[in-house]
């Protein structure tokens, strides 16, 4: 920073410190550490000040000072993002604003099936608060114990229940946002239908904090699942995945809420590295699907229906073996196999990741093409592709060849991204299905997005944040 | 128009006529008539030329000429809108662009549960094309036999299945749009998850053609309902409506797809004016609910579940009488009572309409407050409020006192709007739930929207259509 910028920053920091008070600020290096590092360690930032405002008006006051002085501001929720979107620049020229003290459930209206929450609420707390009123908030993902609802909205989170309930964007009925000039937009409507002018909240959903700071939200709730059934199935082959999905939706209809794909390699990694796991089937297979059915009506039997799905799929050879959970404990064991995937892969050395989506029917062909391409480039590389196959979304991850140098492998991140992403685009897919852009895929956006799309995105940014102070350097 | 503007218009009209050819243009007054009148007769426009392009590239070429010459352009689908959004100005200074020749189903991908269509497809044709592939497109509304999908998207249509499937915005996965400068944005992605930059399609959904012309769309499909049950229930009173909704969602969960409210007055009007209708119950009641349950899985029994709902609701006195349809014919008869509501009301003289939504639990209190207020202002006025109570959305319509002069009553439209809308806003509601703004509610938007919201909307308009040629004078 120039000395002029330094002076401006010092002045602003001093004013902001007063606004938020002692509990609302952190600047000691050791306490700052967890806020400055992306959890996979890919990014590390620096900041002269982290603020933790107590409420929306404090957020607004902080933003107003940043707007006045032109200082960049990085909003942060649970810091569980995978693309560096919540990490400030290493230059120390940006202030970090954490929503972690804003954790109030403002209101639950059970009759209206809505709840209004502070943006800093942890996702699992939101789920629990809804359940306490016999309601269901369906967003569910691995980080739910620590990610925060404002981050879920800002990244338009996906997860395991999208097949039935849609992405986060579909679950938001209203927003409260502090705009880049420090004014508060109160769009906390609790309505399911509203066509009164442009739907402004859509701008901020998925914008990764680059157009404003989400401080509150109205979420849509649903009747809670009363009957749940979970199955772990061994597939005939990869093509059987698409056939099983069609058969399961045909037989179970709306009751099919989750449809996950797991490779045999992945299960091997989990069994090897994660304590208290066991193969639910008698012998290993190449591909598995994890299905969950849920019925929300009285007397619904998800169990009966999943048995019908399994029976049908085994009769026509789509599924070659399988087990249905007979207890909550067994259900948790099956999900643990799926959810330990990332952690187990870590133990196999470095990995290069791709969060991609293609049309469902194209999934097997994409997987074969991409696997062939990366194996041809680096013999010994191990493809571990798993995830939300029901949405066409897989985490196409590459583990390093055994014995290869970790750093040498990671240095080829861009090279393998290019190979895989080119194939994704060829299938009409997305190279950021549910993790957003942040820092990690900013260059990929510039590379792959059509110039017209980039131009439109920049026009939006310019219209809402002409000074460019909101999460500078992210997304665009 | 000035003579200069006249000359510019003549030149542009000539060039556009050549682009679209003979089949693609209409300028004879008698053939133009149906395109220039809003179907309730509230608005009448004029135009030197109506174009009906054959495809997206013709649309783009027409828009490019309008951009070059600064001529306003009014996109039109099925011209079934209720707010005048598709009607040109009376001054004859705007060209109308109808999508009615663009009716191609471009692709159906059954495995991916998506279809890609031209914006001019009639909604009922889209529903049928999906059904032919054993898939379901859930948007359903009274005008479905003539409204077009581009209009449904541009107004973010609602209708009767929102409770289970959401509004139109939730059913759109991709868009193709001709921008105000004539460039084509191809956003026809068929993905359920995509967080690769700002979600540009959200801008055009619900923008009523003021930011660009939607020419194609990717729609999300669902497993088809295999079992349907419909019931006509007499409610204890208005409060019982909210209690029944809660009980029905509790018992039927996701199977509850439609929950409509009908007043006794409305049923009387229907029975009086609509041939081949009869009261399904033995004696008249003050309030009725029409419920529909649908199960999409094999072996689901919507019938069994609706019987349980009825039984429970009668046992605790929420419902005092009711009938469950036992055949498709009977089901159609029940729906006819609801769908004939608007037509029957017409025969009772002039009516002043309000398309409003409030939080579900506030519905009875809102209805009482608004009814008291309008009856106090004009004794003899008849409130006929009906609609999608499951979404908190009712059409709060006012029939003129019997014998009053029709015109004298309609001249008080603004006065009654103000009374009803003030009460709606007081309940945190929307004064345009599913019909949009168009011309009809433009002044209401200016009156009721927060200045900050209006400013943000204008910034968006400026960012995307700086010349202001897209559907000028609508919405903002």
Coordinates of N, CA, C and O in Angstrom, one line a residue, chain A residues 111-113 134 155-156 158-159 162 164-165 167 169-170 179 183-186 189-200 202-203 207 210-211 223 226 249-254 296-298 300 305 357-361 388 391 393 428-437 444-445 448 452-453 455-457 459-461 463-464 475-476, chain B residues 111-113 134 155-156 158-159 162 164-165 167 169-170 179 183-186 189-200 202-203 207 210-211 223 226 249-254 296-298 300 305 357-361 388 391 393 428-437 444-445 448 452-453 455-457 459-461 463-464 476:
Chain A
X111 N -47.1 -21.9 10.7 CA -48.3 -21.9 9.8 C -47.9 -21.5 8.4 O -48.5 -21.9 7.4
X112 N -47.0 -20.6 8.3 CA -46.6 -20.0 7.0 C -45.4 -20.8 6.4 O -45.0 -20.6 5.3
X113 N -44.9 -21.8 7.1 CA -43.7 -22.6 6.7 C -42.6 -21.7 6.3 O -42.0 -21.9 5.3
X134 N -41.6 -28.7 14.3 CA -42.1 -29.8 13.4 C -42.1 -29.3 12.0 O -43.0 -29.6 11.2
X155 N -23.2 -18.5 -1.8 CA -22.6 -19.4 -2.8 C -23.7 -20.3 -3.5 O -23.4 -21.2 -4.2
X156 N -25.0 -20.0 -3.2 CA -26.1 -20.8 -3.7 C -25.8 -22.3 -3.5 O -25.7 -23.0 -4.5
X158 N -25.5 -26.3 -2.6 CA -26.2 -27.4 -3.2 C -26.4 -28.5 -2.2 O -27.3 -28.5 -1.4
X159 N -25.5 -29.5 -2.2 CA -25.6 -30.6 -1.2 C -26.4 -31.8 -1.7 O -26.7 -32.0 -2.9
X162 N -30.9 -31.7 -3.3 CA -31.3 -30.9 -4.4 C -32.3 -31.5 -5.3 O -33.2 -30.9 -5.9
X164 N -34.8 -33.2 -4.7 CA -36.2 -33.0 -4.3 C -36.5 -31.6 -4.0 O -37.6 -31.1 -4.3
X165 N -35.5 -30.9 -3.4 CA -35.9 -29.5 -2.8 C -35.2 -28.4 -3.6 O -35.5 -27.2 -3.3
X167 N -31.8 -26.1 -5.2 CA -30.6 -25.5 -4.6 C -31.0 -24.4 -3.6 O -32.2 -24.1 -3.5
X169 N -31.0 -21.3 -3.7 CA -31.8 -20.2 -4.3 C -33.3 -20.4 -4.2 O -34.0 -19.5 -4.0
X170 N -33.7 -21.7 -4.3 CA -35.1 -22.0 -4.3 C -35.7 -22.0 -2.8 O -36.9 -22.0 -2.7
X179 N -26.0 -2.8 1.4 CA -25.5 -2.5 0.0 C -24.1 -1.9 0.1 O -23.6 -1.4 1.2
X183 N -26.1 1.5 2.8 CA -27.6 1.5 3.1 C -28.1 0.0 3.3 O -27.5 -0.9 2.7
X184 N -29.1 -0.1 4.1 CA -29.7 -1.4 4.3 C -30.9 -1.6 3.4 O -31.9 -0.8 3.5
X185 N -30.9 -2.7 2.7 CA -32.1 -3.1 1.9 C -32.9 -4.1 2.7 O -32.4 -5.2 2.9
X186 N -34.1 -3.8 3.1 CA -34.9 -4.8 3.8 C -35.9 -5.4 2.9 O -36.9 -4.9 2.5
X189 N -39.3 -10.4 3.0 CA -40.7 -10.8 2.8 C -40.8 -12.3 3.0 O -39.9 -13.1 2.8
X190 N -42.0 -12.7 3.6 CA -42.2 -14.1 3.9 C -43.3 -14.7 2.9 O -44.0 -15.6 3.3
X191 N -43.2 -14.2 1.7 CA -44.3 -14.6 0.7 C -43.7 -15.6 -0.3 O -42.6 -15.6 -0.7
X192 N -44.6 -16.5 -0.7 CA -44.3 -17.5 -1.7 C -44.5 -17.0 -3.1 O -43.9 -17.5 -4.1
X193 N -45.3 -16.0 -3.2 CA -45.6 -15.4 -4.6 C -45.5 -13.9 -4.4 O -46.1 -13.3 -3.6
X194 N -44.7 -13.3 -5.3 CA -44.5 -11.9 -5.3 C -43.9 -11.4 -6.6 O -42.8 -11.8 -6.9
X195 N -44.7 -10.8 -7.4 CA -44.2 -10.3 -8.8 C -44.2 -8.8 -8.8 O -44.5 -8.2 -9.9
X196 N -44.0 -8.2 -7.7 CA -44.1 -6.7 -7.6 C -42.7 -6.1 -8.0 O -42.0 -5.6 -7.1
X197 N -42.4 -6.0 -9.3 CA -41.2 -5.4 -9.8 C -40.1 -6.5 -9.8 O -40.3 -7.7 -9.6
X198 N -38.9 -6.1 -10.2 CA -37.7 -7.0 -10.3 C -37.5 -7.7 -9.0 O -37.6 -7.1 -7.9
X199 N -37.1 -9.0 -9.0 CA -36.9 -9.7 -7.8 C -35.4 -9.5 -7.3 O -34.5 -10.3 -7.7
X200 N -35.2 -8.4 -6.6 CA -33.9 -8.0 -6.3 C -33.0 -9.0 -5.5 O -31.8 -9.1 -5.7
X202 N -32.6 -12.0 -6.0 CA -31.8 -12.9 -6.8 C -30.4 -12.5 -7.2 O -29.5 -13.2 -7.4
X203 N -30.2 -11.1 -7.2 CA -28.9 -10.6 -7.4 C -27.9 -11.0 -6.4 O -26.7 -11.3 -6.8
X207 N -23.8 -14.5 -5.4 CA -22.9 -13.4 -5.8 C -21.6 -13.4 -5.0 O -20.7 -12.6 -5.2
X210 N -19.9 -10.2 -3.5 CA -19.3 -9.1 -4.4 C -20.3 -8.0 -4.7 O -19.9 -7.0 -5.3
X211 N -21.6 -8.1 -4.3 CA -22.6 -7.1 -4.6 C -23.2 -6.5 -3.3 O -24.0 -5.6 -3.4
X223 N -42.9 -29.7 5.2 CA -43.3 -30.8 6.2 C -42.1 -31.7 6.4 O -41.4 -32.0 5.5
X226 N -41.2 -38.1 7.7 CA -41.7 -38.9 8.8 C -41.2 -40.3 8.6 O -41.2 -41.1 9.6
X249 N -36.6 -42.9 -9.7 CA -37.6 -41.7 -9.8 C -38.9 -42.2 -10.2 O -40.0 -41.7 -9.8
X250 N -38.9 -43.2 -11.1 CA -40.1 -43.8 -11.7 C -40.9 -44.5 -10.5 O -42.1 -44.3 -10.4
X251 N -40.2 -45.3 -9.7 CA -40.9 -46.0 -8.7 C -41.2 -45.2 -7.5 O -42.3 -45.3 -6.9
X252 N -40.3 -44.3 -7.1 CA -40.4 -43.6 -5.8 C -40.9 -42.2 -6.0 O -41.3 -41.5 -5.0
X253 N -40.9 -41.7 -7.2 CA -41.3 -40.3 -7.5 C -40.6 -39.3 -6.6 O -39.4 -39.3 -6.4
X254 N -41.4 -38.4 -6.0 CA -40.9 -37.4 -5.2 C -40.2 -37.9 -3.9 O -39.6 -37.1 -3.2
X296 N -43.1 -37.6 3.6 CA -43.5 -36.6 4.6 C -44.9 -36.7 5.1 O -45.4 -35.9 5.9
X297 N -45.7 -37.7 4.6 CA -47.1 -37.8 5.0 C -47.2 -38.9 6.1 O -46.3 -39.8 6.2
X298 N -48.3 -38.8 6.8 CA -48.5 -39.8 7.8 C -48.8 -41.1 7.1 O -49.5 -41.2 6.2
X300 N -46.8 -42.8 5.3 CA -45.9 -43.1 4.2 C -44.9 -44.2 4.6 O -44.4 -44.2 5.7
X305 N -41.1 -48.7 -0.1 CA -40.8 -48.2 -1.5 C -39.4 -48.5 -1.9 O -39.1 -48.9 -3.0
X357 N -20.6 -30.4 -13.1 CA -21.9 -30.9 -13.4 C -22.1 -31.1 -14.9 O -21.6 -30.2 -15.6
X358 N -22.7 -32.1 -15.3 CA -23.1 -32.4 -16.7 C -24.6 -32.8 -16.7 O -25.1 -33.3 -15.6
X359 N -25.2 -32.8 -17.8 CA -26.6 -33.4 -17.9 C -26.5 -34.9 -17.4 O -25.5 -35.6 -17.8
X360 N -27.5 -35.3 -16.6 CA -27.4 -36.6 -16.0 C -27.0 -37.7 -17.0 O -26.2 -38.6 -16.7
X361 N -27.7 -37.7 -18.1 CA -27.5 -38.9 -19.0 C -26.1 -38.9 -19.6 O -25.6 -40.0 -20.0
X388 N -23.1 -36.1 -6.1 CA -24.5 -36.0 -6.3 C -25.0 -36.4 -7.7 O -25.4 -35.5 -8.5
X391 N -28.1 -35.1 -9.5 CA -28.1 -33.8 -10.0 C -27.1 -33.6 -11.2 O -26.8 -32.5 -11.6
X393 N -24.0 -33.9 -10.8 CA -22.9 -33.2 -10.1 C -21.9 -34.2 -9.4 O -22.3 -34.9 -8.5
X428 N -21.5 -29.7 -22.3 CA -22.5 -28.7 -21.9 C -22.6 -28.5 -20.4 O -23.7 -28.2 -19.9
X429 N -21.5 -28.8 -19.7 CA -21.6 -28.8 -18.3 C -21.1 -27.6 -17.6 O -20.8 -26.6 -18.3
X430 N -21.0 -27.6 -16.3 CA -20.5 -26.5 -15.5 C -19.3 -26.9 -14.8 O -19.2 -28.0 -14.2
X431 N -18.2 -26.0 -14.8 CA -17.0 -26.4 -14.0 C -17.1 -25.9 -12.6 O -16.1 -26.0 -11.9
X432 N -18.2 -25.2 -12.2 CA -18.4 -24.9 -10.8 C -19.8 -25.2 -10.5 O -20.7 -24.4 -10.7
X433 N -20.1 -26.4 -10.1 CA -21.5 -26.9 -9.9 C -22.1 -26.3 -8.6 O -23.2 -25.8 -8.6
X434 N -21.3 -26.5 -7.5 CA -21.9 -26.0 -6.2 C -20.9 -25.3 -5.3 O -21.3 -25.0 -4.2
X435 N -19.7 -25.1 -5.7 CA -18.7 -24.5 -4.8 C -18.4 -23.1 -5.1 O -17.7 -22.4 -4.4
X436 N -19.0 -22.5 -6.2 CA -18.7 -21.2 -6.6 C -17.4 -20.9 -7.3 O -16.7 -21.9 -7.7
X437 N -17.0 -19.7 -7.4 CA -15.8 -19.2 -8.1 C -14.7 -18.8 -7.2 O -13.6 -19.2 -7.3
X444 N -10.6 -19.4 -14.4 CA -11.4 -20.3 -15.3 C -12.6 -19.6 -15.8 O -13.1 -19.8 -16.9
X445 N -13.2 -18.7 -15.0 CA -14.4 -18.0 -15.4 C -14.0 -17.1 -16.6 O -14.7 -17.1 -17.6
X448 N -13.5 -19.5 -19.6 CA -14.6 -20.3 -20.2 C -15.9 -19.6 -20.5 O -16.6 -19.9 -21.3
X452 N -19.7 -12.3 -23.7 CA -21.0 -11.6 -23.5 C -21.5 -11.8 -22.1 O -22.0 -10.8 -21.4
X453 N -21.3 -13.0 -21.5 CA -21.7 -13.3 -20.1 C -20.8 -12.5 -19.2 O -21.3 -11.9 -18.2
X455 N -19.3 -9.7 -19.8 CA -19.7 -8.3 -20.0 C -20.9 -8.0 -19.1 O -21.0 -7.0 -18.4
X456 N -21.9 -8.9 -19.2 CA -23.2 -8.7 -18.4 C -22.9 -8.8 -16.9 O -23.4 -8.0 -16.1
X457 N -22.0 -9.7 -16.5 CA -21.7 -9.8 -15.1 C -21.0 -8.5 -14.6 O -21.3 -8.0 -13.6
X459 N -21.3 -5.6 -15.9 CA -22.3 -4.5 -15.9 C -23.1 -4.5 -14.6 O -23.4 -3.5 -14.0
X460 N -23.4 -5.7 -14.1 CA -24.1 -5.8 -12.9 C -23.3 -5.3 -11.7 O -23.7 -4.6 -10.8
X461 N -22.0 -5.8 -11.7 CA -21.1 -5.4 -10.7 C -21.0 -3.9 -10.6 O -21.1 -3.2 -9.6
X463 N -23.1 -1.7 -11.7 CA -24.4 -1.1 -11.4 C -24.6 -1.1 -9.8 O -25.2 -0.2 -9.3
X464 N -24.1 -2.1 -9.2 CA -24.3 -2.2 -7.7 C -23.2 -1.8 -6.9 O -23.4 -1.4 -5.7
X475 N -14.6 -13.7 -7.9 CA -15.5 -14.0 -9.0 C -15.0 -13.4 -10.3 O -14.6 -14.1 -11.2
X476 N -15.2 -12.1 -10.4 CA -14.9 -11.4 -11.7 C -13.4 -10.8 -11.7 O -12.9 -10.5 -10.6
Chain B
X111 N -34.1 -38.6 -19.5 CA -33.1 -39.1 -18.4 C -32.7 -37.9 -17.5 O -32.4 -38.1 -16.3
X112 N -32.6 -36.7 -18.1 CA -32.1 -35.6 -17.4 C -33.3 -34.8 -16.8 O -33.1 -33.8 -16.1
X113 N -34.5 -35.2 -17.1 CA -35.7 -34.5 -16.6 C -35.7 -33.0 -17.0 O -35.9 -32.1 -16.2
X134 N -43.5 -39.4 -20.5 CA -43.7 -39.9 -19.2 C -43.0 -38.9 -18.2 O -42.4 -39.4 -17.2
X155 N -43.3 -13.2 -16.6 CA -44.1 -12.7 -15.5 C -43.9 -13.6 -14.2 O -44.6 -13.4 -13.2
X156 N -43.0 -14.5 -14.3 CA -42.8 -15.4 -13.1 C -44.1 -16.0 -12.7 O -44.5 -15.8 -11.5
X158 N -47.4 -18.1 -11.5 CA -47.7 -18.9 -10.3 C -48.7 -20.0 -10.6 O -48.3 -21.1 -11.1
X159 N -50.0 -19.8 -10.3 CA -51.0 -20.8 -10.6 C -51.2 -21.8 -9.4 O -50.9 -21.4 -8.3
X162 N -48.0 -24.2 -7.0 CA -46.9 -23.6 -6.4 C -46.5 -24.2 -5.0 O -45.3 -24.3 -4.7
X164 N -46.4 -27.2 -4.1 CA -45.4 -28.3 -4.2 C -44.2 -28.0 -5.1 O -43.1 -28.5 -4.8
X165 N -44.4 -27.3 -6.2 CA -43.4 -27.2 -7.2 C -42.7 -25.8 -7.3 O -41.8 -25.6 -8.0
X167 N -42.8 -21.4 -7.9 CA -43.2 -20.6 -9.0 C -42.4 -20.9 -10.2 O -41.4 -21.6 -10.2
X169 N -40.1 -19.3 -11.7 CA -38.6 -19.1 -11.6 C -37.9 -20.4 -11.2 O -36.8 -20.6 -11.6
X170 N -38.5 -21.2 -10.4 CA -37.9 -22.4 -9.9 C -37.9 -23.5 -10.9 O -37.2 -24.5 -10.7
X179 N -30.8 -9.6 -26.2 CA -30.5 -8.4 -25.4 C -31.0 -7.2 -26.1 O -31.1 -7.2 -27.3
X183 N -27.9 -8.5 -29.5 CA -27.0 -9.7 -29.4 C -27.8 -10.8 -28.7 O -28.7 -10.5 -27.9
X184 N -27.5 -12.0 -29.0 CA -28.1 -13.2 -28.5 C -27.3 -13.8 -27.3 O -26.1 -14.1 -27.5
X185 N -27.9 -13.9 -26.1 CA -27.2 -14.6 -25.0 C -27.8 -16.0 -25.0 O -28.9 -16.2 -24.7
X186 N -26.9 -16.9 -25.2 CA -27.3 -18.3 -25.1 C -26.9 -18.9 -23.7 O -25.8 -19.3 -23.4
X189 N -28.6 -23.8 -20.5 CA -27.9 -24.9 -19.8 C -29.0 -25.8 -19.3 O -30.1 -25.4 -18.8
X190 N -28.7 -27.1 -19.2 CA -29.6 -28.1 -18.8 C -29.2 -28.7 -17.4 O -29.5 -29.8 -17.1
X191 N -28.6 -27.8 -16.6 CA -28.0 -28.3 -15.4 C -28.8 -27.9 -14.1 O -29.4 -26.8 -14.1
X192 N -28.8 -28.7 -13.2 CA -29.5 -28.4 -11.9 C -28.6 -27.7 -10.9 O -29.1 -27.0 -10.0
X193 N -27.3 -27.8 -11.1 CA -26.4 -27.1 -10.2 C -25.4 -26.3 -11.1 O -24.8 -26.9 -12.0
X194 N -25.3 -25.0 -10.9 CA -24.3 -24.3 -11.6 C -24.0 -23.0 -10.9 O -24.9 -22.1 -10.7
X195 N -22.8 -22.8 -10.3 CA -22.5 -21.6 -9.6 C -21.3 -20.9 -10.2 O -20.5 -20.3 -9.5
X196 N -21.3 -21.0 -11.6 CA -20.1 -20.4 -12.3 C -20.4 -19.0 -12.6 O -20.7 -18.6 -13.8
X197 N -20.2 -18.1 -11.7 CA -20.5 -16.7 -11.9 C -21.9 -16.3 -11.6 O -22.7 -17.2 -11.1
X198 N -22.3 -15.0 -11.8 CA -23.7 -14.6 -11.5 C -24.7 -15.4 -12.3 O -24.4 -15.7 -13.5
X199 N -25.8 -15.6 -11.8 CA -26.9 -16.4 -12.5 C -27.7 -15.4 -13.3 O -28.7 -14.9 -12.9
X200 N -27.2 -15.2 -14.5 CA -27.8 -14.1 -15.4 C -29.3 -14.3 -15.7 O -30.0 -13.4 -15.8
X202 N -31.7 -15.1 -13.9 CA -32.6 -14.6 -12.9 C -33.0 -13.2 -13.3 O -34.1 -12.7 -12.9
X203 N -32.2 -12.4 -14.0 CA -32.5 -11.0 -14.3 C -33.8 -11.0 -15.2 O -34.6 -10.1 -15.1
X207 N -39.1 -10.1 -15.4 CA -38.8 -8.7 -15.8 C -39.8 -8.1 -16.8 O -39.6 -7.0 -17.3
X210 N -38.8 -6.1 -20.0 CA -38.2 -4.8 -20.0 C -36.6 -4.8 -20.0 O -36.0 -3.8 -20.1
X211 N -36.0 -6.0 -20.0 CA -34.6 -6.1 -20.0 C -34.1 -6.9 -21.2 O -32.8 -7.0 -21.4
X223 N -41.2 -36.4 -12.1 CA -41.9 -37.6 -12.3 C -43.4 -37.3 -12.3 O -43.9 -36.5 -11.6
X226 N -49.0 -40.2 -10.5 CA -49.6 -41.5 -10.9 C -50.9 -41.7 -10.2 O -51.7 -42.5 -10.6
X249 N -51.1 -30.5 5.2 CA -49.7 -30.7 5.0 C -49.1 -31.7 6.0 O -48.2 -32.4 5.6
X250 N -49.6 -31.7 7.2 CA -49.1 -32.6 8.2 C -49.4 -34.0 7.8 O -48.6 -34.9 7.9
X251 N -50.6 -34.3 7.4 CA -51.0 -35.6 7.0 C -50.5 -36.1 5.7 O -50.1 -37.2 5.5
X252 N -50.6 -35.2 4.7 CA -50.3 -35.5 3.3 C -48.8 -35.2 2.9 O -48.3 -35.7 1.9
X253 N -48.2 -34.3 3.7 CA -46.8 -33.9 3.3 C -46.8 -33.4 1.9 O -47.6 -32.6 1.5
X254 N -45.7 -33.8 1.2 CA -45.5 -33.4 -0.2 C -46.6 -33.7 -1.2 O -46.6 -33.2 -2.3
X296 N -46.5 -39.4 -6.9 CA -45.7 -39.7 -8.1 C -45.1 -41.0 -8.1 O -44.4 -41.4 -9.0
X297 N -45.2 -41.8 -7.0 CA -44.5 -43.1 -6.9 C -45.5 -44.2 -7.3 O -46.7 -44.1 -7.2
X298 N -45.0 -45.3 -7.7 CA -45.8 -46.5 -8.0 C -46.5 -46.9 -6.7 O -45.8 -47.0 -5.6
X300 N -48.5 -45.3 -4.8 CA -49.0 -44.3 -3.9 C -50.5 -44.2 -4.0 O -51.1 -44.4 -5.1
X305 N -55.1 -41.2 1.2 CA -54.6 -40.1 2.0 C -55.6 -39.0 2.1 O -55.7 -38.4 3.2
X357 N -51.0 -11.2 -2.0 CA -50.5 -12.3 -1.2 C -50.1 -11.8 0.2 O -49.6 -10.7 0.3
X358 N -50.4 -12.5 1.2 CA -50.0 -12.2 2.6 C -49.4 -13.5 3.2 O -49.7 -14.6 2.7
X359 N -48.7 -13.4 4.3 CA -48.3 -14.7 5.0 C -49.6 -15.5 5.3 O -50.6 -15.0 5.7
X360 N -49.5 -16.8 5.1 CA -50.7 -17.7 5.2 C -51.5 -17.5 6.4 O -52.7 -17.4 6.4
X361 N -50.8 -17.4 7.6 CA -51.5 -17.3 8.8 C -52.3 -16.0 8.9 O -53.3 -15.9 9.7
X388 N -55.4 -19.1 -4.4 CA -54.4 -20.0 -4.0 C -54.0 -19.8 -2.5 O -52.9 -19.4 -2.2
X391 N -50.7 -20.7 -0.9 CA -49.6 -19.8 -1.1 C -49.8 -18.5 -0.4 O -49.0 -17.5 -0.6
X393 N -52.1 -16.5 -1.4 CA -52.4 -15.7 -2.5 C -53.9 -15.8 -2.9 O -54.4 -16.8 -3.2
X428 N -47.6 -7.1 5.6 CA -46.3 -7.6 5.1 C -46.5 -8.3 3.8 O -45.8 -9.2 3.4
X429 N -47.6 -7.9 3.1 CA -47.9 -8.7 1.8 C -47.4 -8.1 0.6 O -46.7 -7.1 0.6
X430 N -47.8 -8.7 -0.6 CA -47.5 -8.2 -1.9 C -48.8 -7.8 -2.6 O -49.8 -8.5 -2.5
X431 N -48.8 -6.7 -3.3 CA -50.0 -6.3 -4.0 C -50.0 -6.8 -5.5 O -50.8 -6.5 -6.3
X432 N -48.9 -7.5 -5.8 CA -48.9 -8.2 -7.1 C -48.3 -9.6 -6.9 O -47.1 -9.7 -6.9
X433 N -49.1 -10.5 -6.6 CA -48.6 -11.8 -6.2 C -48.2 -12.7 -7.3 O -47.1 -13.2 -7.3
X434 N -49.0 -12.7 -8.4 CA -48.6 -13.6 -9.5 C -49.0 -13.0 -10.9 O -48.7 -13.6 -11.9
X435 N -49.5 -11.8 -11.0 CA -49.8 -11.2 -12.2 C -48.9 -10.1 -12.8 O -49.0 -9.7 -13.9
X436 N -47.9 -9.8 -12.0 CA -46.9 -8.8 -12.4 C -47.4 -7.4 -12.3 O -48.4 -7.1 -11.6
X437 N -46.7 -6.4 -12.9 CA -46.9 -5.0 -12.8 C -47.5 -4.4 -14.1 O -48.5 -3.8 -14.1
X444 N -48.7 1.9 -8.7 CA -48.7 1.3 -7.4 C -47.2 1.0 -7.0 O -46.9 1.1 -5.8
X445 N -46.4 0.5 -7.9 CA -45.0 0.2 -7.6 C -44.3 1.5 -7.2 O -43.6 1.5 -6.2
X448 N -45.8 2.2 -3.6 CA -45.5 1.4 -2.5 C -44.1 0.9 -2.3 O -43.7 0.5 -1.2
X452 N -35.4 2.9 -2.1 CA -34.2 2.2 -2.4 C -34.4 1.1 -3.4 O -33.6 0.8 -4.2
X453 N -35.6 0.4 -3.2 CA -35.9 -0.7 -4.2 C -36.1 -0.2 -5.6 O -35.6 -0.7 -6.6
X455 N -34.8 2.5 -6.8 CA -33.5 2.9 -7.3 C -32.7 1.7 -7.8 O -32.1 1.8 -8.9
X456 N -32.7 0.6 -7.0 CA -32.0 -0.6 -7.5 C -32.6 -1.1 -8.8 O -31.8 -1.5 -9.7
X457 N -33.9 -1.1 -8.9 CA -34.5 -1.6 -10.1 C -34.1 -0.7 -11.3 O -33.8 -1.2 -12.4
X459 N -31.4 1.1 -11.6 CA -30.0 0.8 -11.9 C -29.9 -0.4 -12.8 O -29.1 -0.5 -13.7
X460 N -30.7 -1.5 -12.5 CA -30.6 -2.7 -13.3 C -31.1 -2.4 -14.7 O -30.5 -2.8 -15.7
X461 N -32.2 -1.7 -14.8 CA -32.8 -1.3 -16.1 C -31.7 -0.5 -16.9 O -31.4 -0.8 -18.1
X463 N -28.5 -0.6 -16.5 CA -27.3 -1.4 -16.8 C -27.6 -2.3 -18.0 O -26.7 -2.6 -18.8
X464 N -28.8 -2.7 -18.2 CA -29.1 -3.7 -19.3 C -29.7 -3.1 -20.5 O -29.6 -3.5 -21.6
X476 N -41.4 -0.1 -14.5 CA -40.8 1.1 -13.9 C -41.3 2.4 -14.5 O -41.6 2.4 -15.6

